[in-house]
């Protein structure tokens, strides 16, 4: 199954409409087709020419959407969460920091980033008229600092328990405070020693989830100035979910006491939620999930399951028991949302293997399919009567799109306006009038650090021609520099690399995949795991290697134990055999299915890389590692690294490929998932020069086999994964089948991997122990451990400000340098150079202080 290219209606017309006269493509068509084949220098050059021509106005929207954002976006913070608009649209709020450092900032919605006020607390919620904000104010430092220190000083095993204790202490000691935004006046609401979590501002009082000091479970409480908290619910634990806009009704969860099965799961307790009507205090327990109020708060929608039937429901907020069925059918449904006037409901439904967005009238008529995308389309929200926001992809790499009804024309919403680096999005909040959107995202592509940015997008402000032109020029310069740097890096060995990678065979790739696929599930508890390991051992041996098993006992949490094994083959280095580069993929799958993409695709690319390199040993040693037990908890990679550390192996670089074959579209896209920027750029260069692969990048290694390398050896990791990251709707499903794989894509990954390994193994590794021996006035002396590689002819030393650290360069023969005319804050970079003229693949770094 294929999908159409992600282009807007205007851009699609530009690409696919016949050229006038049928003679040649228009400049916009030519540039866009270059973009689609991954020739970004040609595409950006063409876009720049169009923007400088009389046709700029007509092409502006298409070029803006192809290269990034159409609407003005303001970064409010690089470290934020929980963004929210006030009901009247005048203000917004978000949280920043963690633990006892949590703060709530209130800003105006005009795009200014300076806070109106910063509050020492969290869980902020606006009053119905938007004039006040209630929040949980952190207690004076004292006990909190002591508890935080205990968490920081705890072991990894102790830390989760102590962190939970700290969270409970914060919730117990925090006070509910109401802040008047205009006057700055604050009123403290007395709740005693109750532990409090989420807040909601009702029409006449504040509501929160709380636990009384004497116990009795978690309930919903009402409180106001001068009045003690009143429990509005009882019985099993309840947690506040959200309030409607007028502040007259709220949702809460109702946790079943004593467990007895996962709520809403097969064989478990049906999912339930509650509705509390604040006018009469009546609570109604509803069998269902995913409740959502209409914008006016008069009604709500939810989904429920009755046997094999999934039902979309709607009910008035003041009479939940009178709910009516809007749609029923066997297809899974979720995430319903009412239009502003309550006349229509958008929801996600799974007609086959992936979620799609549908819209239906409140009376059940007029069902309309909005999306037809091979990836998951999820979380629809009406911005206006005829405009929707929805997300696409898996939770770790979602992207937002706008849909204009009834034609369902789609356009990308958020981006980071760069060609290569991806920007995963995680949550969205729309203003009441639907003209502004708050987005939590990692615009820098850093999925490793805890910090995420908060961005304000204004749908009333489109980017200008000058802004798009500046974006295109910046991207063109970056792309030209990436291409030039890659060609320069590979020049001494390019001919050899091409001869090797040209031997890669899509037919062999398919053969490996088919064999692994026929073993069915390769989870460590399944027979296919041992069969796959034996196949890998034999195939490595057929290439001329002397493979070895790395057997160990797997232990699954709350499950069985048993034997399994990694399979490892080694290509010994000819010049520096003690320096080791590892390339790996896991061959196991989930228990539910054969895992054609996850990760037979990566294993097939690994095997073909091993085959084409078998008769071409490199200066450094290359280890091909087929890991088992990834799906059972990264077991094989951790066992491999444990042995490597115990054996004192000098692993200086590592690549890990996982899920690289999904047939997303006609493009040969994949993502470089890295910790080391030097390896990242080499992989881009390898893909561009020696394969048809189109590569993007993200700082991404957690929860993958790459994490084991990072934990033991530090910042040495690269590798390739899917684009969009984890976008395959068959991920971890029984239907991750061979027919969903693009075998040419897997072949291009094997070429890129082989080319990367040849450069790494032929180049000096990153230097160690770069030290600033002295720095006074404007002179600094530096030294470092000599490069361990043979044939080193010298070192290149670059230095400059943090914004441009390579601005000045010098070459030295010995592992030391003296720099003059420099200032504090200068960044110094050092690489070794060998006799072939190959520079080290990454810089050693130091900053003068």
XYZ file of C-alpha atoms in Angstrom, residues 513 596-598 601 661-663 728 736-743 746:
18
model
C 13.892 -10.983 4.969
C 9.053 -7.729 9.222
C 9.991 -4.097 9.810
C 10.799 -4.400 13.517
C 14.509 -5.066 7.957
C 12.185 -0.854 5.728
C 8.607 0.369 6.042
C 7.041 1.226 2.683
C 4.734 2.486 10.730
C 3.927 -6.173 10.646
C 4.222 -8.291 7.499
C 6.667 -8.662 4.638
C 4.359 -7.023 2.106
C 4.740 -3.742 4.016
C 8.486 -3.586 3.335
C 10.269 -1.617 0.613
C 13.197 -3.911 -0.143
C 16.493 -1.677 2.992
